[in-house]
Amino acid sequence: MSGATPTTPAPGPLAPGRALRARFLAGEATIGTFIGLGSVAAAEVCAAAGLDWVLVDLEHGGGSEAQLGAIVAAAGAYGTATLVRVEQPERIRIGRALDAGAAGLMFPRISSAAEAAEARRHQLYPPAGDRGVASYNRAARWTLDTGALDRANEQSVGIVQIETREAVDDVTAIAATPGVDVLFVGPQDLSYALDVPRQFDHPRFEAALDAVLAACRDAGKVAGILANDRAGIERYRERGFGFLAVGSDATLLAATVRGAIPDGLGVRR
C-alpha cells in the first residue's frame, strides 16, 4: 500500500520510542518499570508519573499482544516509550510487537552471542534481517509514514537478558553483538542459575554483575538491572548501570498499599 512519507515524522505517541535507542547509544541513563498487571491504565499511570519507558512483560505478566498498541498510545502521550519482553525470541512474536509500535524488545533466556544475533535479526527488515514488511500498522502510522520502514532498523532497541550461567560465560561476545544495545540482568533468575537464590550480595552474584558491567564498558553498550526501590536504583546507578528498572506496576502498587496501612490495622501475612 502507498502513503505519504513525511520528511520529518509527525509528532505523536511513537516519538518517544524513536528517540530511545539514540539515548542509549549516547550513554544516557534511563529509568522505567515492568508492566505485568495486564492493564493499559496501569501503564498509563506509570508513564504519567514520569518514567522514560515502560516495559510490557509478556513472559511473566498478565497482559497480551492485543494490548500493546493501546499501551504504546497511552504511554506515548506522556512522552514515555514502550518496550516489550517477548515470551520467546521468535520472529513472529518480535514482529508483532514492533508492528504494534514498540520501541524495542527484551529477549529472555539468551545464553550465547549466536542466540543474541539471531534474536536481533528478527527485529530487522531485509536484507539485514527477516522481519516481515507491512505498513498498515501503528509503527508506520497506518501507511501514513512509510518512511518508518526505512528508519526502523536503526531505531529499534535490542535488549538481551543475562540470566543464565552460559550467558555470563559468553557475556563479552554477547555485548559485542551488533544491534544489542542493553545487557539486562534479571537478578532473581541469575541468582538461581548461580545456585545462590536471592542472595544478591553473594560473591558469585557480585562477580557476575562485574562481568556484565565490564563487557558493556568494553563494547560501548548499556548495562541494565532491576531494583525494588529508589535506594536500589541509586546504588546500581552509582555502580555503572544505566538501564534501570524499578520494580513493576504490581510491586509498586503492593508496596504503596502496605506502606499506607498504619500499624495495628489491616490483615498482615
C-alpha positions as a LaTeX table, in Angstrom:
\begin{tabular}{lrrr}
\hline
Residue & $x$ (\AA) & $y$ (\AA) & $z$ (\AA) \\
\hline
Met1 & 0.00 & 0.00 & 0.00 \\
Ser2 & 1.20 & 3.54 & $-0.67$ \\
Gly3 & 1.08 & 6.57 & 1.55 \\
Ala4 & 2.70 & 9.86 & 2.38 \\
Thr5 & 6.30 & 9.75 & 3.52 \\
Pro6 & 6.91 & 12.92 & 5.52 \\
Thr7 & 10.47 & 14.22 & 5.64 \\
Thr8 & 10.12 & 14.67 & 9.38 \\
Pro9 & 7.86 & 12.19 & 11.20 \\
Ala10 & 4.82 & 13.82 & 12.70 \\
Pro11 & 4.81 & 14.17 & 16.49 \\
Gly12 & 2.73 & 11.67 & 18.37 \\
Pro13 & 2.84 & 8.69 & 20.72 \\
Leu14 & 5.58 & 6.97 & 18.68 \\
Ala15 & 8.02 & 9.87 & 19.07 \\
Pro16 & 9.48 & 8.83 & 22.48 \\
Gly17 & 10.26 & 5.38 & 21.13 \\
Arg18 & 12.00 & 6.75 & 18.05 \\
Ala19 & 14.45 & 8.61 & 20.27 \\
Leu20 & 15.11 & 5.90 & 22.85 \\
Arg21 & 17.90 & 3.99 & 21.09 \\
Ala22 & 19.75 & 7.24 & 20.42 \\
Arg23 & 19.60 & 7.97 & 24.14 \\
Phe24 & 21.11 & 4.56 & 24.92 \\
Leu25 & 23.87 & 4.99 & 22.35 \\
Ala26 & 24.67 & 8.39 & 23.85 \\
Gly27 & 25.19 & 6.77 & 27.26 \\
Glu28 & 22.19 & 8.45 & 28.87 \\
Ala29 & 20.77 & 6.73 & 31.95 \\
Thr30 & 17.06 & 5.96 & 31.80 \\
Ile31 & 14.51 & 4.57 & 34.23 \\
Gly32 & 11.34 & 2.58 & 33.76 \\
Thr33 & 9.25 & $-0.22$ & 35.17 \\
Phe34 & 7.79 & $-3.56$ & 34.15 \\
Ile35 & 4.09 & $-3.70$ & 33.27 \\
Gly36 & 2.69 & $-7.04$ & 34.37 \\
Leu37 & $-0.87$ & $-6.40$ & 35.52 \\
Gly38 & $-2.32$ & $-6.58$ & 32.02 \\
Ser39 & $-3.79$ & $-3.10$ & 32.45 \\
Val40 & $-3.49$ & $-0.28$ & 29.93 \\
Ala41 & $-4.48$ & 2.15 & 32.68 \\
Ala42 & $-1.68$ & 0.92 & 34.95 \\
Ala43 & 0.83 & 1.50 & 32.15 \\
Glu44 & $-0.57$ & 5.00 & 31.62 \\
Val45 & $-0.33$ & 5.81 & 35.32 \\
Cys46 & 3.34 & 4.75 & 35.35 \\
Ala47 & 4.01 & 6.88 & 32.29 \\
Ala48 & 2.21 & 9.85 & 33.82 \\
Ala49 & 4.49 & 9.53 & 36.86 \\
Gly50 & 7.45 & 10.48 & 34.67 \\
Leu51 & 9.23 & 7.29 & 33.63 \\
Asp52 & 11.38 & 7.20 & 30.49 \\
Trp53 & 9.90 & 3.86 & 29.43 \\
Val54 & 7.51 & 1.13 & 30.44 \\
Leu55 & 8.26 & $-2.50$ & 29.59 \\
Val56 & 5.29 & $-4.74$ & 28.91 \\
Asp57 & 6.12 & $-8.19$ & 30.25 \\
Leu58 & 4.64 & $-10.89$ & 28.02 \\
Glu59 & 6.87 & $-13.56$ & 29.58 \\
His60 & 5.56 & $-13.39$ & 33.14 \\
Gly61 & 2.87 & $-10.70$ & 33.08 \\
Gly62 & $-0.89$ & $-10.94$ & 32.76 \\
Gly63 & $-1.25$ & $-8.95$ & 29.54 \\
Ser64 & $-1.31$ & $-9.91$ & 25.88 \\
Glu65 & $-0.12$ & $-8.71$ & 22.49 \\
Ala66 & $-3.61$ & $-7.32$ & 21.91 \\
Gln67 & $-2.95$ & $-4.58$ & 24.49 \\
Leu68 & 0.38 & $-3.40$ & 23.11 \\
Gly69 & $-0.97$ & $-0.78$ & 20.72 \\
Ala70 & $-3.15$ & 0.82 & 23.39 \\
Ile71 & $-0.22$ & 0.92 & 25.82 \\
Val72 & 2.06 & 2.47 & 23.20 \\
Ala73 & $-0.51$ & 5.20 & 22.60 \\
Ala74 & $-1.32$ & 5.77 & 26.28 \\
Ala75 & 2.31 & 5.90 & 27.44 \\
Gly76 & 3.48 & 7.86 & 24.41 \\
Ala77 & 1.00 & 10.62 & 25.18 \\
Tyr78 & 3.14 & 11.36 & 28.25 \\
Gly79 & 6.46 & 11.17 & 26.40 \\
Thr80 & 7.18 & 7.63 & 27.61 \\
Ala81 & 8.39 & 4.87 & 25.28 \\
Thr82 & 7.04 & 1.33 & 25.34 \\
Leu83 & 9.33 & $-1.70$ & 25.31 \\
Val84 & 8.21 & $-5.33$ & 25.27 \\
Arg85 & 9.63 & $-8.50$ & 26.78 \\
Val86 & 8.50 & $-11.25$ & 24.43 \\
Glu87 & 7.60 & $-14.75$ & 25.59 \\
Gln88 & 10.18 & $-16.27$ & 23.28 \\
Pro89 & 12.64 & $-14.57$ & 20.89 \\
Glu90 & 10.71 & $-15.88$ & 17.89 \\
Arg91 & 10.35 & $-13.99$ & 14.62 \\
Ile92 & 6.55 & $-13.78$ & 14.70 \\
Arg93 & 6.41 & $-12.59$ & 18.33 \\
Ile94 & 9.08 & $-9.95$ & 17.71 \\
Gly95 & 7.46 & $-8.67$ & 14.53 \\
Arg96 & 4.01 & $-8.35$ & 16.05 \\
Ala97 & 5.31 & $-6.32$ & 19.00 \\
Leu98 & 7.23 & $-3.98$ & 16.70 \\
Asp99 & 4.28 & $-3.56$ & 14.33 \\
Ala100 & 2.20 & $-2.51$ & 17.35 \\
Gly101 & 4.62 & 0.37 & 17.88 \\
Ala102 & 7.05 & $-0.97$ & 20.48 \\
Ala103 & 10.32 & 0.93 & 20.62 \\
Gly104 & 12.27 & $-2.28$ & 21.13 \\
Leu105 & 12.34 & $-5.76$ & 22.57 \\
Met106 & 13.77 & $-7.53$ & 25.58 \\
Phe107 & 14.84 & $-11.10$ & 24.84 \\
Pro108 & 14.69 & $-13.56$ & 27.76 \\
Arg109 & 16.76 & $-16.74$ & 28.19 \\
Ile110 & 19.53 & $-15.73$ & 25.80 \\
Ser111 & 22.63 & $-17.79$ & 26.59 \\
Ser112 & 25.07 & $-17.06$ & 23.76 \\
Ala113 & 26.15 & $-14.45$ & 21.25 \\
Ala114 & 24.73 & $-16.63$ & 18.47 \\
Glu115 & 21.28 & $-16.58$ & 20.10 \\
Ala116 & 21.52 & $-12.82$ & 20.62 \\
Ala117 & 22.41 & $-12.27$ & 16.97 \\
Glu118 & 19.50 & $-14.45$ & 15.82 \\
Ala119 & 17.01 & $-12.56$ & 18.00 \\
Arg120 & 18.31 & $-9.23$ & 16.75 \\
Arg121 & 18.00 & $-10.45$ & 13.15 \\
His122 & 14.26 & $-10.94$ & 13.70 \\
Gln123 & 14.00 & $-7.22$ & 14.57 \\
Leu124 & 15.44 & $-6.08$ & 11.24 \\
Tyr125 & 13.90 & $-5.72$ & 7.82 \\
Pro126 & 15.66 & $-7.48$ & 4.92 \\
Pro127 & 18.35 & $-7.73$ & 3.81 \\
Ala128 & 19.79 & $-7.30$ & 7.33 \\
Gly129 & 17.12 & $-9.49$ & 8.90 \\
Asp130 & 13.88 & $-11.35$ & 8.32 \\
Arg131 & 11.19 & $-9.14$ & 9.85 \\
Gly132 & 8.02 & $-9.21$ & 7.77 \\
Val133 & 7.34 & $-5.94$ & 5.94 \\
Ala134 & 3.97 & $-4.23$ & 6.34 \\
Ser135 & 2.88 & $-0.63$ & 6.74 \\
Tyr136 & $-0.80$ & $-0.91$ & 7.72 \\
Asn137 & 0.07 & $-0.82$ & 11.40 \\
Arg138 & 0.74 & 1.61 & 14.22 \\
Ala139 & 4.52 & 1.55 & 13.67 \\
Ala140 & 4.03 & 3.11 & 10.23 \\
Arg141 & 1.09 & 5.26 & 11.29 \\
Trp142 & $-1.33$ & 3.13 & 9.30 \\
Thr143 & 0.52 & 3.70 & 5.97 \\
Leu144 & 0.82 & 7.46 & 6.59 \\
Asp145 & 4.52 & 7.17 & 7.44 \\
Thr146 & 6.02 & 4.51 & 5.19 \\
Gly147 & 9.38 & 6.17 & 5.85 \\
Ala148 & 9.22 & 4.35 & 9.19 \\
Leu149 & 10.20 & 1.22 & 7.27 \\
Asp150 & 13.49 & 2.88 & 6.32 \\
Arg151 & 14.22 & 4.11 & 9.86 \\
Ala152 & 13.17 & 1.04 & 11.80 \\
Asn153 & 16.43 & $-0.91$ & 11.65 \\
Glu154 & 18.35 & 1.98 & 13.19 \\
Gln155 & 15.75 & 2.88 & 15.80 \\
Ser156 & 14.62 & $-0.45$ & 17.24 \\
Val157 & 16.17 & $-1.20$ & 20.64 \\
Gly158 & 17.67 & $-4.62$ & 21.36 \\
Ile159 & 17.85 & $-5.76$ & 25.00 \\
Val160 & 19.36 & $-9.12$ & 25.91 \\
Gln161 & 18.78 & $-10.65$ & 29.32 \\
Ile162 & 21.72 & $-12.09$ & 31.20 \\
Glu163 & 20.12 & $-14.66$ & 33.47 \\
Thr164 & 22.00 & $-17.94$ & 32.99 \\
Arg165 & 25.50 & $-19.24$ & 33.71 \\
Glu166 & 26.03 & $-19.67$ & 29.99 \\
Ala167 & 25.15 & $-16.04$ & 29.33 \\
Val168 & 27.66 & $-14.86$ & 31.94 \\
Asp169 & 30.32 & $-17.10$ & 30.42 \\
Asp170 & 29.67 & $-15.60$ & 26.95 \\
Val171 & 28.91 & $-12.06$ & 28.12 \\
Thr172 & 31.83 & $-10.42$ & 26.32 \\
Ala173 & 30.72 & $-11.82$ & 22.96 \\
Ile174 & 27.06 & $-11.03$ & 23.66 \\
Ala175 & 27.93 & $-7.41$ & 24.42 \\
Ala176 & 29.92 & $-7.17$ & 21.19 \\
Thr177 & 26.97 & $-8.41$ & 19.09 \\
Pro178 & 25.88 & $-5.68$ & 16.64 \\
Gly179 & 22.48 & $-4.23$ & 17.49 \\
Val180 & 22.48 & $-5.43$ & 21.08 \\
Asp181 & 22.11 & $-2.14$ & 22.95 \\
Val182 & 21.48 & $-3.27$ & 26.52 \\
Leu183 & 22.55 & $-6.27$ & 28.61 \\
Phe184 & 19.92 & $-6.64$ & 31.30 \\
Val185 & 20.47 & $-8.65$ & 34.47 \\
Gly186 & 17.42 & $-10.44$ & 35.80 \\
Pro187 & 18.58 & $-10.66$ & 39.44 \\
Gln188 & 16.31 & $-13.46$ & 40.59 \\
Asp189 & 16.84 & $-15.70$ & 37.57 \\
Leu190 & 20.58 & $-15.12$ & 37.62 \\
Ser191 & 20.88 & $-15.78$ & 41.34 \\
Tyr192 & 19.05 & $-19.08$ & 40.93 \\
Ala193 & 21.19 & $-20.00$ & 37.93 \\
Leu194 & 24.31 & $-19.35$ & 40.01 \\
Asp195 & 22.94 & $-21.51$ & 42.84 \\
Val196 & 22.71 & $-18.57$ & 45.25 \\
Pro197 & 18.95 & $-17.91$ & 45.13 \\
Arg198 & 18.05 & $-14.33$ & 46.07 \\
Gln199 & 21.49 & $-13.83$ & 47.66 \\
Phe200 & 22.21 & $-10.61$ & 45.83 \\
Asp201 & 25.27 & $-9.83$ & 47.94 \\
His202 & 26.88 & $-13.23$ & 47.39 \\
Pro203 & 30.38 & $-13.01$ & 45.88 \\
Arg204 & 29.35 & $-15.24$ & 42.97 \\
Phe205 & 26.45 & $-12.96$ & 42.09 \\
Glu206 & 28.56 & $-9.83$ & 42.56 \\
Ala207 & 31.23 & $-11.26$ & 40.26 \\
Ala208 & 28.61 & $-11.85$ & 37.57 \\
Leu209 & 27.48 & $-8.22$ & 37.83 \\
Asp210 & 31.07 & $-7.07$ & 37.48 \\
Ala211 & 31.44 & $-9.21$ & 34.36 \\
Val212 & 28.34 & $-7.66$ & 32.79 \\
Leu213 & 29.49 & $-4.13$ & 33.61 \\
Ala214 & 32.97 & $-4.77$ & 32.21 \\
Ala215 & 31.61 & $-6.28$ & 28.99 \\
Cys216 & 29.29 & $-3.31$ & 28.47 \\
Arg217 & 32.05 & $-0.79$ & 29.10 \\
Asp218 & 34.36 & $-2.51$ & 26.63 \\
Ala219 & 31.69 & $-2.76$ & 23.93 \\
Gly220 & 30.12 & 0.65 & 24.49 \\
Lys221 & 26.79 & $-0.88$ & 25.49 \\
Val222 & 24.40 & $-0.16$ & 28.36 \\
Ala223 & 24.19 & $-2.39$ & 31.44 \\
Gly224 & 20.70 & $-2.81$ & 32.87 \\
Ile225 & 19.26 & $-4.26$ & 36.04 \\
Leu226 & 16.09 & $-4.46$ & 38.13 \\
Ala227 & 15.86 & $-2.97$ & 41.62 \\
Asn228 & 12.94 & $-2.89$ & 44.02 \\
Asp229 & 13.14 & 0.69 & 45.24 \\
Arg230 & 14.81 & 4.10 & 44.96 \\
Ala231 & 17.74 & 3.14 & 47.17 \\
Gly232 & 18.49 & 0.13 & 44.98 \\
Ile233 & 18.26 & 2.21 & 41.81 \\
Glu234 & 20.67 & 4.80 & 43.19 \\
Arg235 & 23.12 & 2.10 & 44.28 \\
Tyr236 & 23.11 & 0.40 & 40.88 \\
Arg237 & 23.38 & 3.71 & 39.02 \\
Glu238 & 26.48 & 4.61 & 41.01 \\
Arg239 & 27.91 & 1.21 & 40.12 \\
Gly240 & 27.54 & 1.90 & 36.41 \\
Phe241 & 24.15 & 0.54 & 35.37 \\
Gly242 & 22.31 & 2.86 & 33.01 \\
Phe243 & 19.11 & 0.99 & 32.08 \\
Leu244 & 17.32 & 0.96 & 35.40 \\
Ala245 & 14.06 & $-0.83$ & 36.11 \\
Val246 & 12.32 & $-0.07$ & 39.38 \\
Gly247 & 10.02 & $-2.96$ & 40.24 \\
Ser248 & 6.78 & $-3.41$ & 38.33 \\
Asp249 & 3.30 & $-1.95$ & 38.35 \\
Ala250 & 2.27 & $-4.77$ & 40.72 \\
Thr251 & 5.18 & $-4.50$ & 43.16 \\
Leu252 & 5.00 & $-0.71$ & 43.29 \\
Leu253 & 1.26 & $-0.84$ & 43.99 \\
Ala254 & 1.68 & $-3.51$ & 46.65 \\
Ala255 & 4.49 & $-1.61$ & 48.38 \\
Thr256 & 2.49 & 1.62 & 48.36 \\
Val257 & $-0.58$ & $-0.05$ & 49.84 \\
Arg258 & 1.48 & $-1.77$ & 52.54 \\
Gly259 & 3.20 & 1.50 & 53.36 \\
Ala260 & $-0.13$ & 3.31 & 53.73 \\
Ile261 & $-1.56$ & 0.91 & 56.33 \\
Pro262 & $-0.94$ & 2.14 & 59.89 \\
Asp263 & 0.37 & $-0.28$ & 62.47 \\
Gly264 & $-2.38$ & $-2.28$ & 64.10 \\
Leu265 & $-4.71$ & $-2.11$ & 61.12 \\
Gly266 & $-5.20$ & $-4.41$ & 58.17 \\
Val267 & $-4.51$ & $-8.09$ & 57.67 \\
Arg268 & $-0.76$ & $-8.78$ & 57.70 \\
Arg269 & 0.55 & $-12.06$ & 56.32 \\
\hline
\end{tabular}
